[in-house]
Amino acid sequence: MSEAAAARKPRPRDSVATKALLLKAATEEFAEYGLAGARIDRIAERAGANKRLLYVYFGDKNQLFDAVVQEQTDAVLQSAPMDDGDLCAFAIARFDYILANPDSRRIAAWRTFEQTEPSDTERGAFRARIEAVEKAQRAGRIRTDIPAADLFAFVLRLTESWLSGPPALLAAGSKDPLSPKRLQQHRTALQAAVRSLVEPP
């Protein structure tokens, strides 16, 4: 085959790479506009891919949003594991992850706002974390006078307390609320607060 003929021959589609590009573009779009405001055309344009492929790989826009939520959930689970019920380590790992990945926090906020019914996967993920806290309670590593679900809920929200705080609070608390120095101060404070909350009285 001549070089000219080889150049004209269609290249095989790399479906894995295309799906990854579409998922990344969808994450950016949903993080910015939410499920209702996101547009399939913009997602395809962001990814540099044919819009038809989005429907082929993911189905409709709702299914694409579910795929983005699932990817973000998996990423947080891997970045902030809690098999041993160590809520202090979990809090710091989750804070570090959402600080480095702001789209993850935005996706979670849109998910809570626009889709209130949890998936079986989400239920299972939270159930596993609550069970890890219960196991740590039975082992005497953390306090037992607060139910495991409540204790985990408190810690979960503490990890976002500064990054999701009202702009007026951030401005009142620091001249540069997202500077590396201020974020390090909050990280240290977060660790102390969670330790104080979860240690046995």
PDB file of C-alpha atoms in Angstrom:
ATOM      1  CA  MET A   1       0.000   0.000   0.000  1.00  0.00           C
ATOM      2  CA  SER A   2       1.334   3.428  -0.947  1.00  0.00           C
ATOM      3  CA  GLU A   3       1.899   6.163   1.655  1.00  0.00           C
ATOM      4  CA  ALA A   4      -0.929   8.201   0.140  1.00  0.00           C
ATOM      5  CA  ALA A   5      -3.331   5.285   0.378  1.00  0.00           C
ATOM      6  CA  ALA A   6      -2.285   4.597   3.948  1.00  0.00           C
ATOM      7  CA  ALA A   7      -2.921   8.241   4.848  1.00  0.00           C
ATOM      8  CA  ARG A   8      -6.435   8.029   3.374  1.00  0.00           C
ATOM      9  CA  LYS A   9      -7.260   4.829   5.234  1.00  0.00           C
ATOM     10  CA  PRO A  10      -9.477   5.592   8.271  1.00  0.00           C
ATOM     11  CA  ARG A  11      -7.700   5.179  11.570  1.00  0.00           C
ATOM     12  CA  PRO A  12      -9.285   2.730  14.001  1.00  0.00           C
ATOM     13  CA  ARG A  13     -11.170   4.558  16.722  1.00  0.00           C
ATOM     14  CA  ASP A  14      -9.665   4.372  20.191  1.00  0.00           C
ATOM     15  CA  SER A  15     -12.893   3.919  22.114  1.00  0.00           C
ATOM     16  CA  VAL A  16     -11.208   3.927  25.524  1.00  0.00           C
ATOM     17  CA  ALA A  17      -9.464   7.241  24.877  1.00  0.00           C
ATOM     18  CA  THR A  18     -12.598   8.786  23.365  1.00  0.00           C
ATOM     19  CA  LYS A  19     -14.733   7.740  26.322  1.00  0.00           C
ATOM     20  CA  ALA A  20     -12.148   9.202  28.699  1.00  0.00           C
ATOM     21  CA  LEU A  21     -12.147  12.501  26.801  1.00  0.00           C
ATOM     22  CA  LEU A  22     -15.945  12.637  26.810  1.00  0.00           C
ATOM     23  CA  LEU A  23     -16.091  11.840  30.512  1.00  0.00           C
ATOM     24  CA  LYS A  24     -13.534  14.527  31.330  1.00  0.00           C
ATOM     25  CA  ALA A  25     -15.408  17.072  29.211  1.00  0.00           C
ATOM     26  CA  ALA A  26     -18.698  16.074  30.815  1.00  0.00           C
ATOM     27  CA  THR A  27     -17.199  16.479  34.287  1.00  0.00           C
ATOM     28  CA  GLU A  28     -16.118  20.027  33.455  1.00  0.00           C
ATOM     29  CA  GLU A  29     -19.495  20.857  31.905  1.00  0.00           C
ATOM     30  CA  PHE A  30     -21.578  19.414  34.745  1.00  0.00           C
ATOM     31  CA  ALA A  31     -19.357  21.021  37.370  1.00  0.00           C
ATOM     32  CA  GLU A  32     -19.952  24.407  35.747  1.00  0.00           C
ATOM     33  CA  TYR A  33     -23.625  24.148  34.773  1.00  0.00           C
ATOM     34  CA  GLY A  34     -25.149  21.217  36.648  1.00  0.00           C
ATOM     35  CA  LEU A  35     -27.313  18.537  35.053  1.00  0.00           C
ATOM     36  CA  ALA A  36     -30.094  20.842  33.867  1.00  0.00           C
ATOM     37  CA  GLY A  37     -27.808  23.512  32.464  1.00  0.00           C
ATOM     38  CA  ALA A  38     -25.274  21.226  30.767  1.00  0.00           C
ATOM     39  CA  ARG A  39     -25.406  20.875  26.996  1.00  0.00           C
ATOM     40  CA  ILE A  40     -24.449  17.792  25.007  1.00  0.00           C
ATOM     41  CA  ASP A  41     -23.149  19.941  22.144  1.00  0.00           C
ATOM     42  CA  ARG A  42     -20.740  21.748  24.450  1.00  0.00           C
ATOM     43  CA  ILE A  43     -19.533  18.486  25.967  1.00  0.00           C
ATOM     44  CA  ALA A  44     -18.780  17.049  22.534  1.00  0.00           C
ATOM     45  CA  GLU A  45     -17.030  20.276  21.544  1.00  0.00           C
ATOM     46  CA  ARG A  46     -14.943  20.265  24.737  1.00  0.00           C
ATOM     47  CA  ALA A  47     -13.913  16.676  24.020  1.00  0.00           C
ATOM     48  CA  GLY A  48     -13.274  17.279  20.333  1.00  0.00           C
ATOM     49  CA  ALA A  49     -15.496  14.305  19.573  1.00  0.00           C
ATOM     50  CA  ASN A  50     -18.593  13.532  17.547  1.00  0.00           C
ATOM     51  CA  LYS A  51     -21.752  14.101  19.573  1.00  0.00           C
ATOM     52  CA  ARG A  52     -23.143  10.792  18.348  1.00  0.00           C
ATOM     53  CA  LEU A  53     -20.386   8.920  20.183  1.00  0.00           C
ATOM     54  CA  LEU A  54     -21.560  10.361  23.464  1.00  0.00           C
ATOM     55  CA  TYR A  55     -24.920   8.657  23.024  1.00  0.00           C
ATOM     56  CA  VAL A  56     -23.236   5.455  21.842  1.00  0.00           C
ATOM     57  CA  TYR A  57     -20.955   5.212  24.885  1.00  0.00           C
ATOM     58  CA  PHE A  58     -23.108   6.684  27.645  1.00  0.00           C
ATOM     59  CA  GLY A  59     -26.746   6.899  26.544  1.00  0.00           C
ATOM     60  CA  ASP A  60     -28.619  10.107  27.349  1.00  0.00           C
ATOM     61  CA  LYS A  61     -27.531  13.119  29.391  1.00  0.00           C
ATOM     62  CA  ASN A  62     -28.858  11.666  32.653  1.00  0.00           C
ATOM     63  CA  GLN A  63     -26.844   8.497  32.171  1.00  0.00           C
ATOM     64  CA  LEU A  64     -23.763  10.552  31.379  1.00  0.00           C
ATOM     65  CA  PHE A  65     -24.248  12.529  34.573  1.00  0.00           C
ATOM     66  CA  ASP A  66     -24.590   9.259  36.501  1.00  0.00           C
ATOM     67  CA  ALA A  67     -21.305   8.074  34.968  1.00  0.00           C
ATOM     68  CA  VAL A  68     -19.579  11.288  36.048  1.00  0.00           C
ATOM     69  CA  VAL A  69     -20.979  10.985  39.583  1.00  0.00           C
ATOM     70  CA  GLN A  70     -19.839   7.369  39.748  1.00  0.00           C
ATOM     71  CA  GLU A  71     -16.328   8.253  38.590  1.00  0.00           C
ATOM     72  CA  GLN A  72     -16.094  11.039  41.161  1.00  0.00           C
ATOM     73  CA  THR A  73     -17.413   8.765  43.915  1.00  0.00           C
ATOM     74  CA  ASP A  74     -14.854   6.086  43.041  1.00  0.00           C
ATOM     75  CA  ALA A  75     -12.055   8.644  42.985  1.00  0.00           C
ATOM     76  CA  VAL A  76     -12.915   9.944  46.454  1.00  0.00           C
ATOM     77  CA  LEU A  77     -13.239   6.409  47.823  1.00  0.00           C
ATOM     78  CA  GLN A  78      -9.782   5.550  46.511  1.00  0.00           C
ATOM     79  CA  SER A  79      -8.196   8.803  47.657  1.00  0.00           C
ATOM     80  CA  ALA A  80      -9.741   8.796  51.128  1.00  0.00           C
ATOM     81  CA  PRO A  81     -10.145   5.144  52.180  1.00  0.00           C
ATOM     82  CA  MET A  82     -11.528   4.323  55.580  1.00  0.00           C
ATOM     83  CA  ASP A  83     -11.351   0.561  55.961  1.00  0.00           C
ATOM     84  CA  ASP A  84     -10.071   0.855  59.538  1.00  0.00           C
ATOM     85  CA  GLY A  85     -12.483   3.589  60.606  1.00  0.00           C
ATOM     86  CA  ASP A  86      -9.699   6.165  61.030  1.00  0.00           C
ATOM     87  CA  LEU A  87     -11.801   9.313  60.736  1.00  0.00           C
ATOM     88  CA  CYS A  88      -8.852  11.657  61.271  1.00  0.00           C
ATOM     89  CA  ALA A  89      -6.899  10.217  58.362  1.00  0.00           C
ATOM     90  CA  PHE A  90     -10.062  10.148  56.265  1.00  0.00           C
ATOM     91  CA  ALA A  91     -10.806  13.816  56.963  1.00  0.00           C
ATOM     92  CA  ILE A  92      -7.348  14.993  55.912  1.00  0.00           C
ATOM     93  CA  ALA A  93      -7.277  12.769  52.815  1.00  0.00           C
ATOM     94  CA  ARG A  94     -10.708  13.979  51.715  1.00  0.00           C
ATOM     95  CA  PHE A  95      -9.822  17.621  52.339  1.00  0.00           C
ATOM     96  CA  ASP A  96      -6.649  17.233  50.284  1.00  0.00           C
ATOM     97  CA  TYR A  97      -8.572  15.529  47.476  1.00  0.00           C
ATOM     98  CA  ILE A  98     -11.369  18.073  47.148  1.00  0.00           C
ATOM     99  CA  LEU A  99      -8.860  20.914  47.413  1.00  0.00           C
ATOM    100  CA  ALA A 100      -6.903  19.446  44.506  1.00  0.00           C
ATOM    101  CA  ASN A 101     -10.071  18.512  42.582  1.00  0.00           C
ATOM    102  CA  PRO A 102     -12.625  21.333  42.928  1.00  0.00           C
ATOM    103  CA  ASP A 103     -14.848  19.853  40.211  1.00  0.00           C
ATOM    104  CA  SER A 104     -15.475  16.895  42.508  1.00  0.00           C
ATOM    105  CA  ARG A 105     -17.020  19.154  45.150  1.00  0.00           C
ATOM    106  CA  ARG A 106     -19.137  20.968  42.551  1.00  0.00           C
ATOM    107  CA  ILE A 107     -20.387  17.704  41.057  1.00  0.00           C
ATOM    108  CA  ALA A 108     -21.386  16.489  44.527  1.00  0.00           C
ATOM    109  CA  ALA A 109     -23.259  19.737  45.175  1.00  0.00           C
ATOM    110  CA  TRP A 110     -25.148  19.533  41.886  1.00  0.00           C
ATOM    111  CA  ARG A 111     -25.872  15.856  42.550  1.00  0.00           C
ATOM    112  CA  THR A 112     -27.452  16.680  45.912  1.00  0.00           C
ATOM    113  CA  PHE A 113     -29.413  19.594  44.471  1.00  0.00           C
ATOM    114  CA  GLU A 114     -30.703  17.995  41.269  1.00  0.00           C
ATOM    115  CA  GLN A 115     -30.993  14.292  42.030  1.00  0.00           C
ATOM    116  CA  THR A 116     -32.151  13.507  45.543  1.00  0.00           C
ATOM    117  CA  GLU A 117     -32.581   9.748  45.118  1.00  0.00           C
ATOM    118  CA  PRO A 118     -29.290   7.930  45.877  1.00  0.00           C
ATOM    119  CA  SER A 119     -28.078   5.095  43.713  1.00  0.00           C
ATOM    120  CA  ASP A 120     -27.436   1.599  45.050  1.00  0.00           C
ATOM    121  CA  THR A 121     -23.707   2.203  44.588  1.00  0.00           C
ATOM    122  CA  GLU A 122     -23.825   5.386  46.654  1.00  0.00           C
ATOM    123  CA  ARG A 123     -25.816   3.693  49.404  1.00  0.00           C
ATOM    124  CA  GLY A 124     -23.307   0.853  49.467  1.00  0.00           C
ATOM    125  CA  ALA A 125     -20.341   3.219  49.675  1.00  0.00           C
ATOM    126  CA  PHE A 126     -21.773   5.106  52.634  1.00  0.00           C
ATOM    127  CA  ARG A 127     -22.941   1.921  54.318  1.00  0.00           C
ATOM    128  CA  ALA A 128     -19.396   0.554  54.135  1.00  0.00           C
ATOM    129  CA  ARG A 129     -18.004   3.715  55.738  1.00  0.00           C
ATOM    130  CA  ILE A 130     -20.553   3.678  58.523  1.00  0.00           C
ATOM    131  CA  GLU A 131     -19.729   0.018  59.171  1.00  0.00           C
ATOM    132  CA  ALA A 132     -16.030   0.918  59.350  1.00  0.00           C
ATOM    133  CA  VAL A 133     -16.847   3.542  61.997  1.00  0.00           C
ATOM    134  CA  GLU A 134     -18.953   0.999  63.913  1.00  0.00           C
ATOM    135  CA  LYS A 135     -16.052  -1.453  63.847  1.00  0.00           C
ATOM    136  CA  ALA A 136     -13.676   1.207  65.196  1.00  0.00           C
ATOM    137  CA  GLN A 137     -16.209   1.991  67.928  1.00  0.00           C
ATOM    138  CA  ARG A 138     -16.427  -1.664  68.946  1.00  0.00           C
ATOM    139  CA  ALA A 139     -12.620  -1.777  69.085  1.00  0.00           C
ATOM    140  CA  GLY A 140     -12.623   1.226  71.424  1.00  0.00           C
ATOM    141  CA  ARG A 141     -10.613   3.435  69.065  1.00  0.00           C
ATOM    142  CA  ILE A 142     -13.254   6.161  68.785  1.00  0.00           C
ATOM    143  CA  ARG A 143     -16.132   7.398  70.905  1.00  0.00           C
ATOM    144  CA  THR A 144     -19.274   5.301  71.145  1.00  0.00           C
ATOM    145  CA  ASP A 145     -21.748   7.791  72.603  1.00  0.00           C
ATOM    146  CA  ILE A 146     -22.544   9.190  69.138  1.00  0.00           C
ATOM    147  CA  PRO A 147     -24.076   6.839  66.543  1.00  0.00           C
ATOM    148  CA  ALA A 148     -21.664   5.894  63.768  1.00  0.00           C
ATOM    149  CA  ALA A 149     -23.772   7.465  61.013  1.00  0.00           C
ATOM    150  CA  ASP A 150     -23.926  10.784  62.863  1.00  0.00           C
ATOM    151  CA  LEU A 151     -20.236  10.757  63.683  1.00  0.00           C
ATOM    152  CA  PHE A 152     -19.349  10.117  60.068  1.00  0.00           C
ATOM    153  CA  ALA A 153     -21.769  12.833  58.903  1.00  0.00           C
ATOM    154  CA  PHE A 154     -20.154  15.390  61.230  1.00  0.00           C
ATOM    155  CA  VAL A 155     -16.657  14.548  59.995  1.00  0.00           C
ATOM    156  CA  LEU A 156     -17.758  14.507  56.362  1.00  0.00           C
ATOM    157  CA  ARG A 157     -19.084  18.056  56.627  1.00  0.00           C
ATOM    158  CA  LEU A 158     -16.039  19.247  58.556  1.00  0.00           C
ATOM    159  CA  THR A 159     -13.854  18.295  55.601  1.00  0.00           C
ATOM    160  CA  GLU A 160     -15.749  20.835  53.471  1.00  0.00           C
ATOM    161  CA  SER A 161     -16.344  23.495  56.107  1.00  0.00           C
ATOM    162  CA  TRP A 162     -13.825  25.976  54.712  1.00  0.00           C
ATOM    163  CA  LEU A 163     -13.868  25.130  51.023  1.00  0.00           C
ATOM    164  CA  SER A 164     -17.682  25.292  50.904  1.00  0.00           C
ATOM    165  CA  GLY A 165     -18.031  28.151  53.362  1.00  0.00           C
ATOM    166  CA  PRO A 166     -20.021  31.291  52.458  1.00  0.00           C
ATOM    167  CA  PRO A 167     -17.864  33.890  50.693  1.00  0.00           C
ATOM    168  CA  ALA A 168     -18.570  36.402  53.467  1.00  0.00           C
ATOM    169  CA  LEU A 169     -17.245  33.970  56.094  1.00  0.00           C
ATOM    170  CA  LEU A 170     -14.081  33.324  54.091  1.00  0.00           C
ATOM    171  CA  ALA A 171     -13.527  37.048  53.618  1.00  0.00           C
ATOM    172  CA  ALA A 172     -14.151  37.762  57.299  1.00  0.00           C
ATOM    173  CA  GLY A 173     -11.816  34.992  58.384  1.00  0.00           C
ATOM    174  CA  SER A 174      -8.857  35.844  56.187  1.00  0.00           C
ATOM    175  CA  LYS A 175      -7.611  38.459  53.750  1.00  0.00           C
ATOM    176  CA  ASP A 176      -6.599  35.637  51.413  1.00  0.00           C
ATOM    177  CA  PRO A 177      -8.824  32.676  52.374  1.00  0.00           C
ATOM    178  CA  LEU A 178      -7.481  30.289  49.737  1.00  0.00           C
ATOM    179  CA  SER A 179      -3.791  31.089  50.014  1.00  0.00           C
ATOM    180  CA  PRO A 180      -1.477  28.107  50.650  1.00  0.00           C
ATOM    181  CA  LYS A 181      -0.680  29.424  54.129  1.00  0.00           C
ATOM    182  CA  ARG A 182      -4.350  29.838  55.101  1.00  0.00           C
ATOM    183  CA  LEU A 183      -5.294  26.445  53.689  1.00  0.00           C
ATOM    184  CA  GLN A 184      -2.487  24.810  55.655  1.00  0.00           C
ATOM    185  CA  GLN A 185      -3.748  26.532  58.810  1.00  0.00           C
ATOM    186  CA  HIS A 186      -7.235  25.203  58.155  1.00  0.00           C
ATOM    187  CA  ARG A 187      -5.884  21.717  57.430  1.00  0.00           C
ATOM    188  CA  THR A 188      -4.150  21.708  60.812  1.00  0.00           C
ATOM    189  CA  ALA A 189      -7.296  23.000  62.494  1.00  0.00           C
ATOM    190  CA  LEU A 190      -9.388  20.365  60.724  1.00  0.00           C
ATOM    191  CA  GLN A 191      -7.150  17.592  62.011  1.00  0.00           C
ATOM    192  CA  ALA A 192      -7.389  18.915  65.567  1.00  0.00           C
ATOM    193  CA  ALA A 193     -11.167  19.360  65.360  1.00  0.00           C
ATOM    194  CA  VAL A 194     -11.796  15.851  64.057  1.00  0.00           C
ATOM    195  CA  ARG A 195      -9.471  14.331  66.633  1.00  0.00           C
ATOM    196  CA  SER A 196     -11.292  16.213  69.382  1.00  0.00           C
ATOM    197  CA  LEU A 197     -14.656  15.087  68.029  1.00  0.00           C
ATOM    198  CA  VAL A 198     -13.948  11.385  67.588  1.00  0.00           C
ATOM    199  CA  GLU A 199     -11.617  10.473  70.447  1.00  0.00           C
ATOM    200  CA  PRO A 200     -13.275   8.641  73.337  1.00  0.00           C
ATOM    201  CA  PRO A 201     -14.263  11.052  76.150  1.00  0.00           C
TER     202      PRO A 201
END
